[in-house]
PDB file of C-alpha atoms and ligand atoms in Angstrom:
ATOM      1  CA  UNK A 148      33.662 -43.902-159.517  1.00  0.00           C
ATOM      2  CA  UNK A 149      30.188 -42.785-158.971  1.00  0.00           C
ATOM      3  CA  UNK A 150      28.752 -41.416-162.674  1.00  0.00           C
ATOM      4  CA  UNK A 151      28.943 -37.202-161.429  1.00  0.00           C
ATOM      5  CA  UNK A 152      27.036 -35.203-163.342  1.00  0.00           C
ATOM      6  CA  UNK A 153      27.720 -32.130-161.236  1.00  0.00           C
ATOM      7  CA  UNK A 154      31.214 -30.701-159.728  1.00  0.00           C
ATOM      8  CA  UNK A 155      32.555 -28.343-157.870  1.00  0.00           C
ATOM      9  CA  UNK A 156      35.617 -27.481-157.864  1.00  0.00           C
ATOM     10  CA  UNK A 157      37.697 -25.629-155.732  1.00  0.00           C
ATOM     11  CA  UNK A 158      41.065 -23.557-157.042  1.00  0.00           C
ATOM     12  CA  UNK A 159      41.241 -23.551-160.537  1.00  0.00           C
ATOM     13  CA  UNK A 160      44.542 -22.384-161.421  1.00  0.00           C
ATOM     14  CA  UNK A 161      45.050 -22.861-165.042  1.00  0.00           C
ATOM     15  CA  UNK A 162      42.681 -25.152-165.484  1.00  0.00           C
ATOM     16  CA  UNK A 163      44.447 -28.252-165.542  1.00  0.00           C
ATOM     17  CA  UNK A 164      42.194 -30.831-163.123  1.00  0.00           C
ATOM     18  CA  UNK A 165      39.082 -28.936-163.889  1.00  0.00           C
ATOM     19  CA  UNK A 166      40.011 -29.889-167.620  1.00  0.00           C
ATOM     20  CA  UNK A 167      40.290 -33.402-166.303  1.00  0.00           C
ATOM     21  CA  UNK A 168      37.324 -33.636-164.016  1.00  0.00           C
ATOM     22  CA  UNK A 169      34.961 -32.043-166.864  1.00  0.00           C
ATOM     23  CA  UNK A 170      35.848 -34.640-169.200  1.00  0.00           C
ATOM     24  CA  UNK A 171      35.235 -37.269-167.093  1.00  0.00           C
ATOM     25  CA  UNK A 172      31.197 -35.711-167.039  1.00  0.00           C
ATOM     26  CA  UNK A 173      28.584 -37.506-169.407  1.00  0.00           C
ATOM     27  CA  UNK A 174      26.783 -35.218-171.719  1.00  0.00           C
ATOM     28  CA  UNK A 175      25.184 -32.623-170.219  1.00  0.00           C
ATOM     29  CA  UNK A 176      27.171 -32.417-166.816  1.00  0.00           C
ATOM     30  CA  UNK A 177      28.202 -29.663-165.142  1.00  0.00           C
ATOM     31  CA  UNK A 178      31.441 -28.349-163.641  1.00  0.00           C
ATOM     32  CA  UNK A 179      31.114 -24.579-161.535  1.00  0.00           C
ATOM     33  CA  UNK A 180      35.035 -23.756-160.693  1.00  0.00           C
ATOM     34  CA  UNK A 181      35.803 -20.942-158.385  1.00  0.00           C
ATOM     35  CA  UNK A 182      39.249 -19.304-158.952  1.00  0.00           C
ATOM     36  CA  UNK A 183      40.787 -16.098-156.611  1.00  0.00           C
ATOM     37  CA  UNK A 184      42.684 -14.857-159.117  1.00  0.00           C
ATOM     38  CA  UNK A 185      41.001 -13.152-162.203  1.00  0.00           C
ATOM     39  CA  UNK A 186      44.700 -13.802-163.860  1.00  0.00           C
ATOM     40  CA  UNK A 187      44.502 -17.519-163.300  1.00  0.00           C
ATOM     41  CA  UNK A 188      40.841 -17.464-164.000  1.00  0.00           C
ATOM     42  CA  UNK A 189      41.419 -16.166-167.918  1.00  0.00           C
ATOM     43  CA  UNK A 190      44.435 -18.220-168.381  1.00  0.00           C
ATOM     44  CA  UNK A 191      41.960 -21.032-167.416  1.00  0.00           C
ATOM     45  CA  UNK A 192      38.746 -19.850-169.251  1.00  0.00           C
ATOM     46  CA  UNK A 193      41.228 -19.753-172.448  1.00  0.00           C
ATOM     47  CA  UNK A 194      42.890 -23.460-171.694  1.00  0.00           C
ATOM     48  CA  UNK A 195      38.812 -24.936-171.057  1.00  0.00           C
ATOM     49  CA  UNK A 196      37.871 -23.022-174.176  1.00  0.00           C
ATOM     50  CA  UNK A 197      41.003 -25.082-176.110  1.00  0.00           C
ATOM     51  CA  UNK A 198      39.594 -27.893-175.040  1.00  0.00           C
ATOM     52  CA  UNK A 199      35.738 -27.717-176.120  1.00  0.00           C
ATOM     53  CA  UNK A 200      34.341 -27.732-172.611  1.00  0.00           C
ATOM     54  CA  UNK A 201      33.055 -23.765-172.872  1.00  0.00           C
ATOM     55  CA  UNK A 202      29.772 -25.253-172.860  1.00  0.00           C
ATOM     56  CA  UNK A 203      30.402 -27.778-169.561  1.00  0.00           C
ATOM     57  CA  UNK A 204      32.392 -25.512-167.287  1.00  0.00           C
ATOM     58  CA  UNK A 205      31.911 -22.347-165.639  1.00  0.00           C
ATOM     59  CA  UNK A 206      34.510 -20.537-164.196  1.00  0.00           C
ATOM     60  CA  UNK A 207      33.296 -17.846-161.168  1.00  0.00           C
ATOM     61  CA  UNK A 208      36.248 -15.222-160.126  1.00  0.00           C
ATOM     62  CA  UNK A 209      36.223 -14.486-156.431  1.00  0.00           C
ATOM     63  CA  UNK A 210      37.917 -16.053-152.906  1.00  0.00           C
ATOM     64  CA  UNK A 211      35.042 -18.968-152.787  1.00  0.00           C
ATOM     65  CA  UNK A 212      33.952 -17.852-149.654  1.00  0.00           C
ATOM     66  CA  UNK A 213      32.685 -14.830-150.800  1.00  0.00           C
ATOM     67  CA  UNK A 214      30.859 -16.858-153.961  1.00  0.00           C
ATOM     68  CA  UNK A 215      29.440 -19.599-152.102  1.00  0.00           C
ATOM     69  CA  UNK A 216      26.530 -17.468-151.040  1.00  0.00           C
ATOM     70  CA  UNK A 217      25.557 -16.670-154.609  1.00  0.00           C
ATOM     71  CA  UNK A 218      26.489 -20.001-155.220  1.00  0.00           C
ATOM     72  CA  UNK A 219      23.596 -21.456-152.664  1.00  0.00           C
ATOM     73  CA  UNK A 220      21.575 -18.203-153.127  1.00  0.00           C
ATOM     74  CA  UNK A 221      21.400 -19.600-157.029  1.00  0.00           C
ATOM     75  CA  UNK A 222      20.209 -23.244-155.913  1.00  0.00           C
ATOM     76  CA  UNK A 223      23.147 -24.961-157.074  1.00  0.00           C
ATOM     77  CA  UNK A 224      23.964 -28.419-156.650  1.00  0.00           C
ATOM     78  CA  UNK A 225      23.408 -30.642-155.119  1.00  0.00           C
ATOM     79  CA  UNK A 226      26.724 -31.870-156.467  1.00  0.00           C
ATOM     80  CA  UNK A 227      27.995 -34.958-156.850  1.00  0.00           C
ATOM     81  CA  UNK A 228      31.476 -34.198-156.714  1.00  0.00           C
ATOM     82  CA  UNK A 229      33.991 -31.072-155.191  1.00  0.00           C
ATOM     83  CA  UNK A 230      37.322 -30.981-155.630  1.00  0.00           C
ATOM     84  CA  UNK A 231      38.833 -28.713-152.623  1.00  0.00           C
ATOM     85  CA  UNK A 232      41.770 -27.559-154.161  1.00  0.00           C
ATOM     86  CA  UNK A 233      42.518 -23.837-153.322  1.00  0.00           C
ATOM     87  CA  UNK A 234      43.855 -21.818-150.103  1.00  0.00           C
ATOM     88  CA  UNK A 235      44.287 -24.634-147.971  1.00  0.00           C
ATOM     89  CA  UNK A 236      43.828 -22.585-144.740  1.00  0.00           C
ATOM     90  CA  UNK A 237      39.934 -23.088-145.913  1.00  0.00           C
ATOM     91  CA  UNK A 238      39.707 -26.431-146.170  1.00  0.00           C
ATOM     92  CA  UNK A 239      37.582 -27.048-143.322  1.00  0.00           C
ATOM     93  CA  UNK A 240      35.129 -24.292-144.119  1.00  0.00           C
ATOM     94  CA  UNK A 241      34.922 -25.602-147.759  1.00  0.00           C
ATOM     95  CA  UNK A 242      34.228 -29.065-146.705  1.00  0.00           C
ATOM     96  CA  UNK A 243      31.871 -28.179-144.462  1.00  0.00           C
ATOM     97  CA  UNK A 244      30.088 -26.112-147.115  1.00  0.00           C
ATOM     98  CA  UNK A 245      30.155 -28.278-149.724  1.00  0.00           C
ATOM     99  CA  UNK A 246      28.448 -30.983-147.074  1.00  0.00           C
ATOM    100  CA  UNK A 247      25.036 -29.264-147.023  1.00  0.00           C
ATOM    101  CA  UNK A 248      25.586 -29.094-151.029  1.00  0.00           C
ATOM    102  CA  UNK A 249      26.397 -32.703-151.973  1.00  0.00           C
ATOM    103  CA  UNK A 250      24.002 -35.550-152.604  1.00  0.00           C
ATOM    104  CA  UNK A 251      23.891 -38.846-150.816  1.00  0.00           C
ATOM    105  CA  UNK A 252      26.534 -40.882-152.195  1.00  0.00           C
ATOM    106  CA  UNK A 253      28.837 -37.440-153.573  1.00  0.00           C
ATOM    107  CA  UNK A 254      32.619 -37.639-153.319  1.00  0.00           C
ATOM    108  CA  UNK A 255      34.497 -35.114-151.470  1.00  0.00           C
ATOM    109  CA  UNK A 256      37.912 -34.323-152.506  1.00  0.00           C
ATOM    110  CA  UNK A 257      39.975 -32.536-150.725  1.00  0.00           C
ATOM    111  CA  UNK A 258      44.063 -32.063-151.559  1.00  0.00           C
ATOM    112  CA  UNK A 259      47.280 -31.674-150.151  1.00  0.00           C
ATOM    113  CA  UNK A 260      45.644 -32.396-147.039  1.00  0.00           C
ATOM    114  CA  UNK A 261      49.385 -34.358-145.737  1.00  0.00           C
ATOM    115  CA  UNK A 262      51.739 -31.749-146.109  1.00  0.00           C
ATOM    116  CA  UNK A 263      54.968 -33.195-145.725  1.00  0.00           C
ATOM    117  CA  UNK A 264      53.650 -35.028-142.672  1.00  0.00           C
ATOM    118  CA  UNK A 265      53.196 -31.346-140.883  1.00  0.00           C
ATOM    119  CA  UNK A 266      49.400 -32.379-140.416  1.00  0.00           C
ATOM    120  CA  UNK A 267      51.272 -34.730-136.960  1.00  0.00           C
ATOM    121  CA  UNK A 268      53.060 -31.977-135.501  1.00  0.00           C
ATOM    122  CA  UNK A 269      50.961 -30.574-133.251  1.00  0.00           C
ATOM    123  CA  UNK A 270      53.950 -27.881-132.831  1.00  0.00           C
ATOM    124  CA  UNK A 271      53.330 -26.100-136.412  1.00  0.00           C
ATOM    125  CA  UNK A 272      50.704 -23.323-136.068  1.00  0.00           C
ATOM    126  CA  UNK A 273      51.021 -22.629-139.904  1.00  0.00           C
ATOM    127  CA  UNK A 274      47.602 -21.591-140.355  1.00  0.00           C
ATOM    128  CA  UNK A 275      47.336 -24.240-143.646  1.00  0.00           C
ATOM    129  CA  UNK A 276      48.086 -27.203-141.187  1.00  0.00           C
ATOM    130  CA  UNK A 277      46.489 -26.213-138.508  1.00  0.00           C
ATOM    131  CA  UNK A 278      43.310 -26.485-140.932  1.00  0.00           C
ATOM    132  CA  UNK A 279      44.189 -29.856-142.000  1.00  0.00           C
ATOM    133  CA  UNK A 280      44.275 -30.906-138.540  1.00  0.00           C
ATOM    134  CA  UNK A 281      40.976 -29.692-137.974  1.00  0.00           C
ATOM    135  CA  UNK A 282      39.702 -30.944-141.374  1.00  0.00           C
ATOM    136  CA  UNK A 283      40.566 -34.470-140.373  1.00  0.00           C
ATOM    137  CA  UNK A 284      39.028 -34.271-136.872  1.00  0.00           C
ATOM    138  CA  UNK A 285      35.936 -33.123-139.002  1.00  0.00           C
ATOM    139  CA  UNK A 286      35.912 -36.241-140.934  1.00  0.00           C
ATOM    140  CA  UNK A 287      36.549 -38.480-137.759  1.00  0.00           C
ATOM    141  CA  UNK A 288      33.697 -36.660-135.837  1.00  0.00           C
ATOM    142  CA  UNK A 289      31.049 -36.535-139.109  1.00  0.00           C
ATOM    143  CA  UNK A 290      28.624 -39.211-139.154  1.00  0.00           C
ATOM    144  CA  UNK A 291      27.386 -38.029-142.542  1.00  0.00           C
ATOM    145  CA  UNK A 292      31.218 -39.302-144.140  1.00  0.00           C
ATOM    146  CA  UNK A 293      32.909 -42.580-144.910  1.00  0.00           C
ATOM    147  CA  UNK A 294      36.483 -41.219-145.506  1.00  0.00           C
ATOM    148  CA  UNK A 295      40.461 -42.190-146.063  1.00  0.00           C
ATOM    149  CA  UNK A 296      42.974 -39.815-146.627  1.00  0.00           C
ATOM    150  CA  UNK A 297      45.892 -41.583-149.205  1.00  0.00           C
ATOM    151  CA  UNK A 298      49.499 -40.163-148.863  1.00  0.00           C
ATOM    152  CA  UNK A 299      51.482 -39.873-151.479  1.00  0.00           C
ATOM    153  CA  UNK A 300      55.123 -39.182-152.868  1.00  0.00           C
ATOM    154  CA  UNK A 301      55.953 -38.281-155.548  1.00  0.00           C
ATOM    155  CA  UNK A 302      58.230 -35.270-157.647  1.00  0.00           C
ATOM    156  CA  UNK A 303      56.794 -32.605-155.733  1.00  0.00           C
ATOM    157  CA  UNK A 304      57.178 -34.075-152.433  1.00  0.00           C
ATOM    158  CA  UNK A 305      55.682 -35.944-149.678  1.00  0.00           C
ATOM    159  CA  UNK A 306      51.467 -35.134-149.402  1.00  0.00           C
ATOM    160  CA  UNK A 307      48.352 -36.811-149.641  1.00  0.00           C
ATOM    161  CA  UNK A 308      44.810 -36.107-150.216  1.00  0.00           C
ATOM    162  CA  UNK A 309      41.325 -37.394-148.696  1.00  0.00           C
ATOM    163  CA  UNK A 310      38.606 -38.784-150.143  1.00  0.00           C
ATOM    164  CA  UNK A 311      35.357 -38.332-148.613  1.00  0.00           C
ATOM    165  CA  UNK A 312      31.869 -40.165-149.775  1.00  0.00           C
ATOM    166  CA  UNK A 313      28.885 -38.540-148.046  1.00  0.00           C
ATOM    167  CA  UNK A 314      26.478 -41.625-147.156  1.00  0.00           C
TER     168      UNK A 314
HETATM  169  C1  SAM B 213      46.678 -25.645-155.942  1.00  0.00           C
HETATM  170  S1  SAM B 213      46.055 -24.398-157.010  1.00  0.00           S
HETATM  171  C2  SAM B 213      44.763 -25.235-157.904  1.00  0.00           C
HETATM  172  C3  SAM B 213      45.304 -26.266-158.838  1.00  0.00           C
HETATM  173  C4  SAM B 213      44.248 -26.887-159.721  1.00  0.00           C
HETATM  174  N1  SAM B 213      43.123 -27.407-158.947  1.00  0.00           N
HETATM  175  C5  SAM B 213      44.879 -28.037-160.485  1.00  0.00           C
HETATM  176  O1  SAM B 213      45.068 -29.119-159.898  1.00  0.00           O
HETATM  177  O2  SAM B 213      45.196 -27.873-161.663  1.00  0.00           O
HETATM  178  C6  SAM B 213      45.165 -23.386-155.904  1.00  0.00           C
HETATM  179  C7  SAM B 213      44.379 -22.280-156.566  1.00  0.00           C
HETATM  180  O3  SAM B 213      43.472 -21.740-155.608  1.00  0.00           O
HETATM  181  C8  SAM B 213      43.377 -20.366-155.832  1.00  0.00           C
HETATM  182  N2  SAM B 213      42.892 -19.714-154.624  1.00  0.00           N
HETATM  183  C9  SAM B 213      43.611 -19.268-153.571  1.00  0.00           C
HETATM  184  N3  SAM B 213      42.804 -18.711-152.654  1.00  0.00           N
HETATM  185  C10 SAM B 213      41.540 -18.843-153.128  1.00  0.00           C
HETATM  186  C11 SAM B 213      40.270 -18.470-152.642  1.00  0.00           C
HETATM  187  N4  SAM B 213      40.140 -17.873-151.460  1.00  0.00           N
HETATM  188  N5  SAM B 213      39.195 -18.737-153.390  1.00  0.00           N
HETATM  189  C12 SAM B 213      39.328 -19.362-154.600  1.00  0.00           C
HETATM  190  N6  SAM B 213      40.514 -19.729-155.114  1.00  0.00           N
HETATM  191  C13 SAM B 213      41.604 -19.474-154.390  1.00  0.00           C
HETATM  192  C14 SAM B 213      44.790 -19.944-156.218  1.00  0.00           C
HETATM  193  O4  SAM B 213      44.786 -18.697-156.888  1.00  0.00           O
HETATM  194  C15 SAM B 213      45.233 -21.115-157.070  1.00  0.00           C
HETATM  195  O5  SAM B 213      44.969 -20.870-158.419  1.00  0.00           O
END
């Protein structure tokens, strides 16, 4: 969609989008993925290794919010692209983070942002809707974002995910 050289990813799980996104990059991109979960994270490292992209993708072990500092404190980005894929009670704080990271033009991700249509029901204080409440009124209120969130169904259920291009 818009030629990223640079991603950010995060919630890497095993791997699987991060194995996606990073071969999507043209040579010499780079893809910085922050997992929780050193168990995850090696499972991961292995599955990007299987797949020749050792070279294109770092994965950083650590809740995010304790890396982004590093991550900042390192100069990277700005990227081009972040995926927002982990604890989904962060959402917001990611997005907001990643907004002071991103270059004119970047794409932020951000999914399972629907939730079974939970994100309506003002009712549920579930601390993971509750963020994606606020992560849409984030996206309504920022003048830096064009954005659409797409629902979705499909075998694991009813959800959705927003897509976010910084202008
Ligand atoms: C939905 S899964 C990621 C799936 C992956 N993006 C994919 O599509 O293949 C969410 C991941 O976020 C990780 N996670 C949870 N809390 C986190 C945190 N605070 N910081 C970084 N990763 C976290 C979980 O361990 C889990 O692996």
């Amino acid at each position: 969609m818009i030629g990223a050289k640079t991603i950010l990813e995060f919630g890497t799980l095993g791997g699987y989008s991060t194995i996606w996104l990073a071969r999507a990059l043209p040579e010499g991109g780079r893809l910085v993925t922050l997992e929780a979960n050193p168990d995850y994270a090696a499972v991961a490292a292995d599955s990007i290794a299987s797949a020749d992209l050792g070279d294109v993708v770092e994965v950083r072990v650590g809740p995010a919010l304790e890396q982004l500092p590093q991550l900042a404190n390192e100069g990277a980005g700005p990227f081009d692209l972040v995926f927002i894929d982990a604890d989904k009670a962060n959402t917001p704080d990611y997005f907001a983070w990643s907004l002071e990271h991103v270059r004119p033009g970047a794409l932020i991700i951000a999914d399972n942002v629907i939730r079974d249509g939970r994100l309506v029901d003002h009712d549920d204080e579930d601390p993971a809707i509750v963020a994606q409440r606020r992560f849409h009124e984030q996206l309504a209120a920022e003048s830096r974002v064009e954005a659409t969130t797409v629902q979705t169904v499909g075998g694991k259920g009813y959800d959705g995910f927003s897509v976010a291009r910084v202008v």
